[in-house]
Amino acid sequence: MSEATIESILQEKRVFNPPTEFTEKASIKSMEEYNKLYALAKQDPTGFWAKLAEKELHWFKRWGKTLDWQPPFAKWFVNGKINISYNCLDRHLTGHRKDKPALIWEGEPGDSRTLTYTQLHQEVCQMANVIKAMGVKKGDRVGIYMPMIPETAIAMLACARIGAAHSVVFGGFSSEALKARLQDAEAKLVITADGGWRKDKIVPLKDAVDNAIATDVPSVKNVLVVQRTKQDIEMKEGRDHWWHELKENASTDCPPEHMDSEDLLFVLYTSGTTGQPKGVVHTTGGYNLYTHMTFKWTFDIKDDDVYWCTADVGWITGHSYIVYGPLSNGATTVMYEGAPRPSNPGCFWDVVEKYGVTIFYTAPTAIRAFIKMGDEHPNKRDLSSLRILGTVGEPINPEAWIWYHKVIGNEKCPIVDTWWQTETGGFMLTPLPGATPTKPGSATLPFPGIIADVVDLEGNSVGENEGGYLVIKHPWPSMMRTVYKNDDRFRSTYWEHIAPKDGKYLYFAGDGARKDEDGYFWVMGRVDDVMNISGHRLGTMEVESALVSHPAVAEAAVVSRPDELKGEDVYAFVTLEDSYSESDELKQQLKQHVVKEIGAIARPGEIRFADALPKTRSGKIIRRFLRNLAAGEELVGDISTMEDLSVLDKLRQG
Ligand code: 6R9
């Protein structure tokens, strides 16, 4: 056992088999089929992907070598010519899909729009022509800072069509964060909107763009503005242009650029361990294939499915599984501008009911929020159209999983818990809904073609149920190619932590995990969130899971703080369900509850009640801040990514 071994204590034993009625209609129906696919891919990964690339995608010119692997740099489908917007649009226009809804959009105030494949294609071509006329060429970068409206997907596809790389910046980021990203990407154009709706208020996006590019962003020559909220904004003569005006005379014909398979498709910035965001680079051919295949098999997609992913397009989940994966498959993808809010806590379930959503994909943090809002909201709506549920973004605590299964899925929908990252481009660990028995809290098994393992620092596999580092051992088509303009950072961040003696390169994802007796992976969270209590390593997630399983607890975040005796001690921040109030007695009860669920070593030294937990705008708890608070230190690091700054003030006051 290496020092990297992480002890994993919480053992979830429940197993849920795919319902027979589901399996009968699924395209991959059994573990036998999964095992066959997995073995085939493992034996010859490049051959496996080459066959699928040939069968599933349109290539203008076939590639030569399937994989050129010069660790840690991979090239897939070398010299192949392809265009992802062609695969997402044009190829669906000849058959029955031409009048099929490609994008169904619901705005927060209740307005809506449906674009068929034909209509979406037309608008994409128009925007492609408009930005071309602004001088945007193949290889240029375009910043996209938008609300959740159809034009956001249109902008991404328009860039892809002419070979410009997009860099979408989440509309909730501040102008400072936007500025840093536009500078790093050296964007030539920014596509934005006057504003967007969020929780009954207008988010002034154009104002933020004005601030971001006012100084020191000389690369940006033009701003294309979509009219959404219609409040007054400034339009700078010669620089700013209204989309609806330019669209009027734009041709709906724009031939797709023949892109090299390895040409840059997009740069998406993500937080790392340092304060400086990393520009994750994805290229065209491999990303197209991998998001296509993972969407197809993981969601068992059928032609009449109505698929809804609640992520924002500003994150990788929105890129891969609102836009590219679904459209490449000719599916109907739903996009929703709003978020559950006090004025409409049931809005998600209204969307499911209104459009007959069959596949619903969201995050554990949202599920926990729904639990807190109460079952009456989903219970009042007809959710019977649902057939698959998905989750992504963080480990899901078994209690939230069970609630999702029962209250939303009516115990008939398989849950696909998909583990992956901005860097991986697509799902790495995931059940296939017609085949894989699921266990609440486990992302189950690798997607066929993915060779994943849990290892120690030298890259040796650790034993059954022993914790370690989650790694990927063979290149896959949608892996990130590098950090934008920074190969060194790419190498040192992802390829040097785990150093096998034989010099082999393993991709280290930054997560700790264990593999159980069935080979199922249990992701325990980032390794920097792992505590060491009296020499025992313990996942913060495990303690959180235990706390959340207590009826009083709405949400919990656990960090460690230095402790003279134990090395580190467990420190828990807890928000309570509305019907409970804070008391010392409840603190004691919760501590006892953790002891009962996990064992004495996990007993929190301290529990602090909080009104809310500090989160990034994508809903991830910022543990770094909680560690500072727990240790009684000043907060360290960038607070600009925080959703709600007042949360910190309250926590500081205790
Ligand atoms: C897709 C996305 C990546 C990190 C990743 C891990 C956590 C994502 C998870 C999960 C457990 C899952 N994560 N999915 N942990 N189970 N199903 O979220 O990308 O924003 O880059 O975050 O999120 O810690 O390393 P990204």
PDB file of C-alpha atoms and ligand atoms in Angstrom, residues 270 315-317 391-396 417-423 443 509-511 523 525-526 618 620, ligand 1:
ATOM      1  CA  THR A 270     -11.336  26.083 -16.251  1.00  0.00           C
ATOM      2  CA  TRP A 315     -19.356  24.845 -19.108  1.00  0.00           C
ATOM      3  CA  ILE A 316     -18.031  21.748 -20.829  1.00  0.00           C
ATOM      4  CA  THR A 317     -21.291  19.926 -20.088  1.00  0.00           C
ATOM      5  CA  THR A 391     -26.078  13.410 -13.087  1.00  0.00           C
ATOM      6  CA  VAL A 392     -22.719  15.121 -13.412  1.00  0.00           C
ATOM      7  CA  GLY A 393     -20.363  17.524 -11.710  1.00  0.00           C
ATOM      8  CA  GLU A 394     -19.572  16.059  -8.337  1.00  0.00           C
ATOM      9  CA  PRO A 395     -19.997  12.821  -6.482  1.00  0.00           C
ATOM     10  CA  ILE A 396     -23.668  12.291  -5.724  1.00  0.00           C
ATOM     11  CA  ASP A 417     -23.902   9.067 -13.028  1.00  0.00           C
ATOM     12  CA  THR A 418     -21.325  10.362 -15.498  1.00  0.00           C
ATOM     13  CA  TRP A 419     -17.810  11.101 -14.305  1.00  0.00           C
ATOM     14  CA  TRP A 420     -15.722  13.290 -16.579  1.00  0.00           C
ATOM     15  CA  GLN A 421     -14.071  16.706 -16.806  1.00  0.00           C
ATOM     16  CA  THR A 422     -13.533  19.748 -19.000  1.00  0.00           C
ATOM     17  CA  GLU A 423     -10.255  18.112 -19.902  1.00  0.00           C
ATOM     18  CA  ALA A 443     -20.177   6.327 -11.659  1.00  0.00           C
ATOM     19  CA  ALA A 509      -7.462  13.538 -13.455  1.00  0.00           C
ATOM     20  CA  GLY A 510      -7.008  15.106 -10.007  1.00  0.00           C
ATOM     21  CA  ASP A 511      -9.615  12.869  -8.375  1.00  0.00           C
ATOM     22  CA  VAL A 523     -15.008   8.794  -7.212  1.00  0.00           C
ATOM     23  CA  GLY A 525     -13.606  14.000  -5.116  1.00  0.00           C
ATOM     24  CA  ARG A 526     -10.496  15.985  -5.803  1.00  0.00           C
ATOM     25  CA  SER A 618     -21.212  26.448 -11.495  1.00  0.00           C
ATOM     26  CA  LYS A 620     -19.221  23.699  -6.744  1.00  0.00           C
TER      27      LYS A 620
HETATM   28  C1  6R9 B   1     -18.126  17.569 -16.327  1.00  0.00           C
HETATM   29  C2  6R9 B   1     -17.558  18.442 -15.277  1.00  0.00           C
HETATM   30  C3  6R9 B   1     -14.602  18.066 -13.247  1.00  0.00           C
HETATM   31  C4  6R9 B   1     -14.557  17.552 -11.815  1.00  0.00           C
HETATM   32  C5  6R9 B   1     -13.984  16.166 -11.715  1.00  0.00           C
HETATM   33  C6  6R9 B   1     -14.653  15.661 -10.458  1.00  0.00           C
HETATM   34  C7  6R9 B   1     -16.014  16.281 -10.501  1.00  0.00           C
HETATM   35  C8  6R9 B   1     -17.618  15.552 -12.299  1.00  0.00           C
HETATM   36  C9  6R9 B   1     -18.470  13.771 -11.427  1.00  0.00           C
HETATM   37  C10 6R9 B   1     -17.495  14.276 -10.552  1.00  0.00           C
HETATM   38  C11 6R9 B   1     -17.868  12.526  -9.099  1.00  0.00           C
HETATM   39  C12 6R9 B   1     -19.166  12.580 -11.044  1.00  0.00           C
HETATM   40  N1  6R9 B   1     -17.001  15.391 -11.120  1.00  0.00           N
HETATM   41  N2  6R9 B   1     -18.523  14.587 -12.495  1.00  0.00           N
HETATM   42  N3  6R9 B   1     -17.194  13.650  -9.398  1.00  0.00           N
HETATM   43  N4  6R9 B   1     -18.827  12.002  -9.871  1.00  0.00           N
HETATM   44  N5  6R9 B   1     -20.136  12.042 -11.798  1.00  0.00           N
HETATM   45  O1  6R9 B   1     -18.114  18.592 -14.203  1.00  0.00           O
HETATM   46  O2  6R9 B   1     -16.371  19.036 -15.594  1.00  0.00           O
HETATM   47  O3  6R9 B   1     -16.320  21.250 -14.391  1.00  0.00           O
HETATM   48  O4  6R9 B   1     -14.229  20.194 -15.403  1.00  0.00           O
HETATM   49  O5  6R9 B   1     -15.299  19.303 -13.314  1.00  0.00           O
HETATM   50  O6  6R9 B   1     -15.872  17.464 -11.287  1.00  0.00           O
HETATM   51  O7  6R9 B   1     -13.953  16.122  -9.337  1.00  0.00           O
HETATM   52  O8  6R9 B   1     -12.575  16.176 -11.643  1.00  0.00           O
HETATM   53  P1  6R9 B   1     -15.535  20.022 -14.694  1.00  0.00           P
END
